[in-house]
Amino acid sequence: MSGGAIWVPDNHLMKEAGLQDSPDEALAYLQAITEGRVSDDRLRAYVSAAPEMVRYLQKNSHVRFQIVRGYSDYYPDLPGAKPPGGRTIEPVPFNARKLGRMRQQIRSLPRQARLFGRMMATAYDAHLMMDSSLRGRLRAATIFVRYFCNPARSLAGMDTRLTLGNALIGRLRLSLADRGIPVWLDTRASQTIVEDGRLVGLEVERGEKRVCIRARKAVILAAGGFARNRAMRQKYQRQPVSDSWTVACPEETGDAIQMGLEIGAAVDFMDEAWWMPTSLVPGEDLPNMIIVERSLPGSIIVNSLGKRFTNEAAPYIDVVKDQCASHSQGCGAIPAYLIMDRRFRSRYPASPMLPGLTPRKYIRNGYLKVADTIEDLARQCCIDSHGLVAEVNRFNQSVANGRDPDFRRGDSLIDRFYGDPSVKPNPCLGPLDKPPYCAIELWPGDLGTKGGLNTDAHARVLRPNGSPIEGLYAVGNCAASVMAHSYAGAGATIGPSMVFGFIAALHASGETKVTYT
Ligand SMILES: Cc1cc2nc3c(=O)[nH]c(=O)nc-3n(C[C@H](O)[C@H](O)[C@H](O)COP(=O)(O)OP(=O)(O)OC[C@H]3O[C@@H](n4cnc5c(N)ncnc54)[C@H](O)[C@@H]3O)c2cc1C
């Protein structure tokens, strides 16, 4: 159900596209963002195995990636960063019909990621669609026309051209099927089996049965984080926190972390998550992620005093951290409010609403607050009205020069990726001066948690004294993140899951070198 993008420095696609990168620059960047919280061994392992992993999959499976052009690293000013992008790569779209009946096993993308509830687009398409100029609209129209003119796509219940996470999983699933590797669905690992201090297998629940699986080489835990485990969130994370603000999949219940803890593993970064502002749309199973709305001109995010507290277009992890900081200073930022004007709504999407379309039901059920004046909007949202009027006036005056002196919104290349390039000089800034004005609540949500079992450079699970638990590896969100408190760029969560999965498999099987077939 994800975007399927992965963050892979110095990948071969960059070389083919003429984009320069090197392991040293990638290491310097990771050292800068992780601020000494992750060992150099682990960072080096990531940097050297990531491009290998992509090449390996390309040669030995159906998995193919393409560069998301222009998607800068999240901190383009830090040493070793790549502002022009290239490290974020996304799966090449994939024909669902190749999967046959296995297609039914793939969870749909969230509704938000499917245009008209069906059509799938790539991350790069989404970037292009933010351009509100005639040229941008024509490009968007081409994407729609291609879909509607292809009956195999448009007449199928769901788009058959899989993109994003569906393309990645579809490609991986077919590759497993080709090799005859069995996949047991609806099977829950519940306990580890330890003999003489070594992990030798797992006990799993399969339907009514309990089955013991003995591992020939080792067990690799890859069962996600604990975003959906209320008790763990209460225990480990800053308050307030809720498992209903997350967009993580429902099975992220922390089982793997609990299993590791039970046999003496150490954990780290348990207070952390891949933070993402979310919006709770009545009647929808999952909250909506608020990504592009924050970068587009004519919107601001405020707390209950009516004050901005962040660069709205900054990486989502930072927006939520600033939201929580504002709240803990007593400014009432949970929820915060995304404020937009009519010009914004006519040009750009806002949560479930397409540009120019505001279904009445969202006003009737109170999801979208609408008012002819900023004062009235503030009153409806219980925001201090003097504060909001003053803030909007101040914002409008400063953005007239294309500058945001308070938070530098739009100064950075990463801010601009989802901005509107037709708006000059700053694609992220525009006044809020066209009534009616509207607002939605924003919650400090996440894509999943990132604290988990401590691992070494081979992805082996470690005890508090640093010694490995023989036979046990952990990767992905059940392992303490190699990104520490930070987020290198789009794809920095699935990237490490795949890279350390690759490293763990090589180490467990005693391979020192990758063999290409
Ligand atoms: C909408 C959305 C978009 C995203 N887009 C991106 C993106 O583009 N790039 C990116 O890097 N990240 C993205 N993320 C985040 C990313 O999807 C997750 O961080 C990533 O999938 C975590 O990988 P994982 O392998 O740790 O866990 P998961 O992908 O969650 O996989 C864990 C699996 O383990 C299974 N499981 C859980 N418990 C058990 C158990 N006891 N026994 C057996 N199986 C179990 C679960 O069912 C699940 O299938 C996105 C997330 C969301 C929600």
XYZ file of C-alpha atoms and ligand atoms in Angstrom:
570
model
C 0.000 0.000 0.000
C 3.051 2.293 0.054
C 4.623 4.644 -2.465
C 7.242 1.972 -3.153
C 10.045 4.530 -3.491
C 13.445 3.550 -2.117
C 16.424 5.735 -1.201
C 19.549 4.277 -2.787
C 22.645 6.469 -3.028
C 25.088 5.997 -5.910
C 22.687 3.702 -7.768
C 23.390 2.612 -11.347
C 20.381 4.545 -12.684
C 22.026 7.784 -11.558
C 25.127 6.902 -13.518
C 23.031 6.145 -16.600
C 21.269 9.496 -16.195
C 24.562 11.362 -15.811
C 23.940 12.202 -12.138
C 27.108 12.089 -10.073
C 27.274 10.388 -6.656
C 29.789 8.448 -4.594
C 29.871 6.223 -1.497
C 31.890 8.881 0.358
C 29.272 11.563 -0.252
C 26.481 9.201 0.749
C 28.309 8.289 3.954
C 28.976 11.945 4.781
C 25.290 12.724 4.305
C 24.127 9.815 6.479
C 26.645 10.781 9.167
C 25.308 14.336 9.081
C 21.645 13.377 9.425
C 22.170 10.663 12.039
C 24.371 12.901 14.239
C 26.467 10.112 15.727
C 23.506 7.974 16.783
C 24.250 5.141 14.316
C 27.563 3.281 14.035
C 29.704 3.974 10.981
C 29.720 0.217 10.330
C 25.974 0.174 9.787
C 26.024 3.325 7.686
C 28.836 1.940 5.527
C 26.989 -1.348 5.141
C 23.947 0.528 3.876
C 25.907 2.698 1.483
C 27.782 -0.194 -0.083
C 24.958 -2.763 -0.205
C 22.154 -0.458 -1.405
C 23.278 -0.097 -5.046
C 24.319 -3.779 -5.076
C 20.838 -4.793 -3.937
C 19.171 -2.822 -6.729
C 21.508 -4.279 -9.355
C 20.967 -7.772 -7.977
C 17.180 -7.459 -8.186
C 17.390 -5.978 -11.655
C 19.450 -8.948 -12.871
C 17.677 -11.726 -10.991
C 14.046 -10.721 -10.680
C 11.192 -8.752 -12.230
C 11.990 -5.744 -10.027
C 12.838 -2.586 -11.980
C 13.252 0.956 -10.753
C 13.345 4.400 -12.327
C 14.608 7.695 -10.974
C 12.042 10.138 -9.606
C 13.596 13.099 -11.380
C 14.187 16.200 -9.289
C 13.351 14.532 -5.954
C 16.044 16.083 -3.782
C 17.388 14.517 -0.600
C 15.396 15.882 2.332
C 18.306 17.975 3.664
C 19.930 19.343 0.505
C 22.159 21.765 2.423
C 23.961 19.089 4.433
C 27.359 17.683 3.394
C 27.087 14.910 0.821
C 23.450 15.671 -0.049
C 22.227 15.456 -3.630
C 19.927 18.430 -4.253
C 19.275 17.441 -7.901
C 17.905 14.078 -6.751
C 18.604 10.643 -8.203
C 18.870 8.711 -4.942
C 15.088 8.329 -4.730
C 13.979 5.686 -7.193
C 10.504 4.266 -7.719
C 9.254 1.000 -9.226
C 8.632 0.951 -12.951
C 4.853 0.478 -13.514
C 3.865 -3.155 -13.805
C 1.095 -4.962 -15.673
C -1.163 -6.546 -13.050
C -2.367 -9.194 -15.492
C 1.026 -10.911 -15.283
C 0.110 -11.839 -11.721
C -3.032 -13.771 -12.615
C -4.902 -14.702 -9.458
C -2.042 -13.532 -7.244
C -3.257 -10.005 -8.005
C -6.015 -10.531 -5.430
C -3.365 -10.978 -2.732
C -2.046 -7.448 -3.145
C -3.517 -4.819 -0.860
C -4.796 -1.777 -2.770
C -3.067 1.552 -2.523
C -4.810 3.917 -0.118
C -7.777 5.679 -1.773
C -5.828 8.915 -1.657
C -3.208 7.456 -4.013
C -5.799 6.365 -6.603
C -7.258 9.059 -8.823
C -11.055 8.708 -9.002
C -10.581 5.809 -6.589
C -9.065 3.633 -9.370
C -6.403 5.163 -11.557
C -2.786 4.742 -10.509
C 0.006 7.189 -11.272
C 3.703 7.302 -10.463
C 5.329 9.613 -7.909
C 6.810 11.586 -10.795
C 3.347 11.967 -12.397
C 2.059 13.332 -9.073
C 4.878 15.873 -9.071
C 4.026 16.982 -12.631
C 0.341 17.349 -11.797
C 1.066 20.147 -9.303
C 1.887 22.543 -12.148
C -1.236 24.706 -12.574
C -0.045 26.368 -15.804
C -1.586 25.424 -19.154
C 1.493 23.321 -19.889
C 1.054 21.506 -16.576
C -2.655 20.967 -17.161
C -1.921 19.538 -20.623
C 0.606 17.138 -19.129
C -1.931 16.044 -16.514
C -4.553 15.650 -19.250
C -2.183 13.372 -21.187
C -1.865 11.112 -18.142
C -5.680 10.918 -17.849
C -6.202 10.406 -21.593
C -3.739 7.499 -21.626
C -5.759 5.891 -18.870
C -9.227 6.462 -20.338
C -8.160 5.461 -23.873
C -6.896 2.114 -22.640
C -9.986 -0.027 -21.917
C -7.821 -2.725 -20.338
C -7.073 -0.147 -17.652
C -10.135 2.047 -17.448
C -12.775 -0.698 -17.714
C -11.110 -2.986 -15.191
C -12.424 -2.643 -11.627
C -9.010 -1.380 -10.572
C -6.259 0.028 -12.777
C -4.180 -2.805 -14.239
C -1.115 -0.585 -14.595
C 0.264 -0.980 -11.110
C 2.439 1.832 -9.795
C 4.054 2.827 -6.482
C 4.067 0.141 -3.773
C 1.683 -2.063 -5.763
C 4.202 -2.216 -8.620
C 7.007 -3.112 -6.220
C 5.038 -5.843 -4.465
C 3.636 -7.144 -7.774
C 7.137 -7.428 -9.202
C 8.492 -9.103 -6.061
C 5.522 -11.480 -5.828
C 5.957 -12.664 -9.416
C 9.681 -13.145 -8.833
C 8.966 -15.386 -5.832
C 6.416 -17.370 -7.826
C 8.939 -17.881 -10.651
C 11.354 -19.428 -8.167
C 8.683 -21.545 -6.534
C 9.202 -19.893 -3.155
C 6.114 -20.514 -1.000
C 4.455 -17.541 0.699
C 2.230 -18.342 3.670
C -0.380 -15.620 3.993
C -2.604 -15.234 7.070
C 0.103 -16.832 9.172
C 1.180 -15.094 12.355
C 4.564 -15.701 13.958
C 3.941 -15.784 17.681
C 7.042 -17.140 19.385
C 10.714 -17.783 18.901
C 12.256 -21.221 19.408
C 15.618 -21.027 21.151
C 17.977 -23.957 21.736
C 21.318 -23.597 23.523
C 21.157 -19.814 23.224
C 20.647 -19.954 19.462
C 17.435 -19.062 17.672
C 16.470 -22.082 15.606
C 12.954 -21.348 14.440
C 9.556 -19.807 14.996
C 6.195 -20.970 16.181
C 3.422 -19.674 13.917
C -0.370 -19.671 13.949
C -1.755 -20.927 10.663
C -5.532 -20.993 10.729
C -6.461 -23.118 13.733
C -3.059 -24.781 13.806
C 0.176 -23.951 15.563
C 3.152 -24.879 13.427
C 6.829 -24.937 14.384
C 9.135 -23.879 11.579
C 12.787 -24.807 11.957
C 15.189 -22.519 10.166
C 17.992 -24.142 8.233
C 20.205 -21.053 8.453
C 18.519 -18.284 10.442
C 15.334 -16.311 11.068
C 14.974 -12.831 9.561
C 12.281 -10.798 11.296
C 10.603 -8.311 8.937
C 7.214 -7.884 10.586
C 7.074 -4.093 10.764
C 6.865 -1.686 13.689
C 4.290 -1.060 16.410
C 2.263 1.835 14.995
C -0.989 -0.037 15.616
C -0.142 -1.250 19.107
C -1.807 1.251 21.439
C -0.143 -0.062 24.595
C 3.354 0.115 23.099
C 2.720 3.602 21.760
C 1.571 4.733 25.197
C 4.579 3.140 26.838
C 7.340 4.353 24.540
C 6.197 7.508 22.745
C 5.650 11.175 23.561
C 2.104 12.092 24.539
C -0.455 12.722 23.238
C -0.196 9.913 20.722
C -2.830 7.822 19.007
C -2.894 4.720 16.862
C -5.712 6.305 14.838
C -3.515 9.067 13.358
C -1.193 6.610 11.623
C -1.456 5.367 8.037
C 0.606 2.259 8.804
C -0.922 -1.072 7.854
C -3.168 -2.680 10.499
C -0.739 -5.553 11.108
C 1.986 -3.251 12.488
C 1.369 -4.532 15.998
C 4.946 -4.850 17.192
C 5.005 -8.672 17.317
C 8.580 -9.002 16.093
C 9.865 -6.417 18.569
C 8.061 -8.184 21.421
C 9.529 -11.534 20.367
C 13.012 -10.025 20.341
C 12.521 -8.369 23.731
C 11.372 -11.675 25.214
C 14.704 -13.288 24.383
C 16.842 -10.432 25.649
C 17.342 -8.134 22.651
C 18.077 -4.435 23.095
C 15.893 -1.752 21.496
C 16.441 1.844 20.407
C 14.537 4.832 18.946
C 11.271 3.528 20.411
C 10.041 7.111 20.820
C 10.375 7.705 17.085
C 8.202 7.283 14.005
C 8.215 8.238 10.348
C 6.110 11.258 11.263
C 3.585 12.530 8.740
C 0.786 15.095 9.205
C -2.510 13.338 8.601
C -6.137 14.295 8.256
C -9.021 12.150 9.532
C -11.649 11.999 6.800
C -15.036 10.835 8.155
C -16.040 7.451 6.773
C -12.562 6.510 5.502
C -10.576 3.629 7.007
C -7.217 5.359 6.793
C -6.281 8.962 7.522
C -5.084 10.976 4.525
C -1.417 11.944 4.351
C -0.946 15.688 3.927
C 1.981 15.952 1.526
C 1.482 18.262 -1.451
C -0.976 20.652 0.237
C 1.812 21.934 2.489
C 4.043 22.950 -0.415
C 1.494 24.601 -2.691
C 0.922 28.383 -2.659
C -2.044 29.790 -0.736
C -1.992 27.575 2.353
C -0.580 27.854 5.862
C -0.606 25.657 8.958
C -1.399 27.277 12.312
C -1.885 26.369 15.960
C -4.812 27.410 18.156
C -3.236 30.854 18.639
C -3.495 31.337 14.887
C 0.316 31.311 14.602
C 2.411 29.397 12.110
C 4.982 27.180 13.799
C 6.851 25.531 10.930
C 7.980 25.642 7.336
C 4.894 23.873 6.010
C 6.768 22.530 2.958
C 9.561 20.947 5.029
C 10.002 17.149 5.168
C 6.923 15.680 6.865
C 8.914 14.308 9.795
C 9.977 17.879 10.709
C 6.512 19.374 10.342
C 5.148 16.920 12.899
C 8.100 17.472 15.245
C 7.434 21.228 15.087
C 3.727 20.608 15.633
C 4.442 18.595 18.780
C 6.948 21.198 19.993
C 4.375 23.960 19.528
C 1.812 21.884 21.395
C 4.150 21.143 24.281
C 4.844 24.888 24.593
C 1.146 25.291 25.375
C 0.107 26.676 21.980
C -2.558 24.054 21.246
C -1.244 22.519 18.026
C -2.898 19.088 18.250
C -4.830 19.350 16.084
C -3.265 22.064 13.979
C -5.154 23.600 11.046
C -4.357 23.754 7.358
C -5.859 27.046 6.140
C -6.517 27.596 2.416
C -8.249 30.196 0.266
C -10.494 29.873 -2.784
C -7.601 30.250 -5.248
C -5.837 27.327 -3.611
C -8.950 25.152 -3.695
C -9.671 25.944 -7.321
C -6.155 24.919 -8.404
C -4.908 22.246 -6.056
C -5.988 19.066 -4.285
C -6.685 19.146 -0.560
C -6.777 15.806 1.237
C -9.635 13.821 -0.444
C -10.816 16.810 -2.536
C -9.697 17.246 -6.134
C -8.870 20.746 -7.427
C -12.033 22.823 -7.816
C -14.279 20.135 -6.338
C -15.572 20.435 -2.798
C -18.171 17.755 -2.123
C -20.922 19.221 0.095
C -20.736 16.222 2.408
C -17.366 17.396 3.738
C -18.878 20.724 4.784
C -22.031 19.105 6.173
C -20.147 16.572 8.291
C -17.818 19.269 9.626
C -14.650 17.888 8.015
C -14.100 21.085 6.036
C -14.732 24.408 7.742
C -15.648 27.177 5.283
C -16.113 30.903 5.949
C -16.230 34.194 4.073
C -13.828 35.846 6.488
C -10.715 34.759 8.338
C -12.376 35.825 11.624
C -15.325 33.545 11.042
C -13.077 30.660 9.987
C -11.044 31.114 13.179
C -14.232 31.080 15.253
C -15.402 27.827 13.626
C -12.039 26.182 14.321
C -11.760 27.582 17.878
C -8.585 29.424 16.849
C -7.761 32.834 18.327
C -9.252 35.120 15.659
C -6.994 38.157 16.306
C -3.994 35.869 16.094
C -5.092 34.293 12.823
C -6.022 37.596 11.161
C -2.661 39.075 12.153
C -0.800 35.988 10.936
C -2.560 35.875 7.567
C -1.924 39.611 7.036
C 1.722 39.246 7.932
C 2.086 36.176 5.705
C 0.385 37.903 2.769
C 2.670 40.926 3.049
C 5.854 38.924 3.193
C 4.988 36.469 0.429
C 4.386 39.345 -1.977
C 8.198 39.393 -2.332
C 8.405 35.622 -2.721
C 10.080 35.253 0.692
C 9.030 33.692 3.950
C 11.228 35.447 6.528
C 9.808 33.377 9.388
C 10.372 29.823 8.126
C 12.018 30.146 4.673
C 9.269 28.117 2.992
C 10.193 27.396 -0.590
C 13.876 28.308 -0.226
C 14.974 24.692 -0.351
C 14.779 22.431 -3.394
C 12.955 19.777 -1.396
C 10.217 22.298 -0.480
C 9.773 23.002 -4.172
C 9.338 19.414 -5.367
C 5.594 19.539 -4.700
C 5.292 23.298 -5.261
C 3.621 24.839 -8.300
C 6.394 25.746 -10.788
C 4.056 28.131 -12.603
C 4.027 30.401 -9.538
C 7.012 32.756 -9.590
C 9.366 33.568 -7.931
C 8.551 31.070 -5.180
C 6.474 27.992 -6.172
C 5.496 27.385 -2.547
C 4.251 30.832 -1.618
C 1.056 32.693 -2.396
C -1.272 34.960 -0.413
C -4.496 33.830 1.232
C -6.751 36.628 0.027
C -9.574 35.081 -1.997
C -12.620 34.156 0.087
C -14.169 31.846 0.972
C -11.458 30.470 3.224
C -11.420 26.914 4.451
C -9.627 24.712 6.956
C -9.068 21.084 7.895
C -7.582 19.627 11.062
C -4.081 18.121 10.986
C -2.906 15.413 13.361
C 0.647 14.312 14.199
C 0.393 11.012 12.347
C 3.012 8.748 10.841
C 3.795 6.155 8.175
C 4.823 3.707 10.882
C 7.199 3.573 13.836
C 10.974 3.322 13.450
C 12.176 2.136 16.842
C 12.978 -1.512 17.277
C 15.549 -4.213 17.848
C 19.180 -3.146 17.852
C 21.100 -4.680 14.985
C 24.667 -4.636 13.715
C 26.043 -4.062 10.223
C 24.994 -7.617 9.236
C 21.442 -6.984 10.554
C 22.013 -9.445 13.434
C 19.892 -8.702 16.506
C 21.975 -7.529 19.472
C 21.717 -7.886 23.231
C 22.209 -4.834 25.493
C 25.910 -5.782 25.822
C 26.297 -5.640 22.029
C 26.657 -9.389 21.446
C 24.547 -10.903 18.651
C 21.727 -13.358 19.332
C 22.811 -16.280 17.170
C 20.434 -17.129 14.363
C 18.336 -13.941 14.555
C 18.238 -10.985 12.153
C 15.827 -8.039 12.013
C 15.149 -5.605 9.181
C 12.698 -2.815 8.409
C 10.591 -1.140 11.037
C 11.063 -3.899 13.599
C 14.754 -2.905 13.736
C 16.068 0.335 15.251
C 16.296 2.626 12.247
C 19.589 3.262 10.463
C 18.198 6.781 9.883
C 18.112 7.463 13.661
C 15.853 10.470 14.329
C 16.045 11.635 10.736
C 14.898 10.817 7.191
C 17.435 10.891 4.348
C 14.954 11.322 1.524
C 11.865 9.763 0.005
C 12.283 5.998 0.197
C 14.366 6.039 3.383
C 12.088 3.531 5.089
C 11.630 0.827 2.436
C 15.214 1.399 1.259
C 16.744 0.179 4.551
C 14.164 -2.643 4.803
C 15.275 -4.013 1.450
C 18.975 -3.293 1.847
C 19.305 -4.895 5.274
C 17.090 -7.771 4.105
C 19.650 -8.324 1.339
C 22.559 -8.024 3.788
C 20.916 -10.406 6.284
C 20.208 -13.018 3.617
C 23.813 -12.906 2.385
C 25.245 -13.123 5.886
C 22.910 -15.890 7.048
C 23.703 -17.979 3.994
C 27.433 -17.443 4.441
C 27.783 -15.577 1.148
C 30.381 -12.871 1.022
C 29.787 -11.897 -2.565
C 26.676 -11.411 -4.624
C 26.382 -13.895 -7.454
C 24.580 -12.716 -10.546
C 22.908 -15.375 -12.662
C 0.587 5.077 2.326
C 2.028 4.839 2.602
C 2.989 5.226 1.670
C 4.335 4.995 1.929
N 5.261 5.292 0.967
C 6.552 4.987 1.181
C 7.531 5.161 0.152
O 7.235 5.543 -0.978
N 8.813 4.861 0.446
C 9.198 4.405 1.676
O 10.386 4.169 1.886
N 8.288 4.202 2.645
C 6.988 4.456 2.424
N 6.065 4.202 3.391
C 6.500 3.570 4.636
C 6.761 2.087 4.370
O 5.674 1.504 3.689
C 7.026 1.308 5.635
O 7.895 2.018 6.472
C 7.649 -0.026 5.236
O 6.737 -0.779 4.467
C 8.064 -0.808 6.432
O 8.579 -2.009 5.962
P 8.625 -3.275 6.897
O 9.123 -4.387 6.056
O 9.320 -2.956 8.136
O 7.110 -3.530 7.320
P 5.820 -3.771 6.459
O 5.984 -3.322 5.058
O 4.686 -3.211 7.247
O 5.694 -5.344 6.422
C 5.527 -6.062 7.604
C 4.765 -7.321 7.255
O 4.810 -8.192 8.374
C 3.524 -8.747 8.581
N 3.424 -9.120 10.001
C 3.209 -8.332 11.078
N 3.216 -9.071 12.199
C 3.444 -10.353 11.820
C 3.561 -11.581 12.522
N 3.453 -11.665 13.850
N 3.792 -12.709 11.811
C 3.908 -12.676 10.453
N 3.806 -11.531 9.736
C 3.584 -10.387 10.418
C 2.568 -7.657 8.150
O 1.332 -8.233 7.798
C 3.294 -7.070 6.950
O 2.961 -7.778 5.784
C 4.717 4.409 3.147
C 3.758 4.023 4.083
C 2.424 4.224 3.810
C 1.423 3.757 4.825
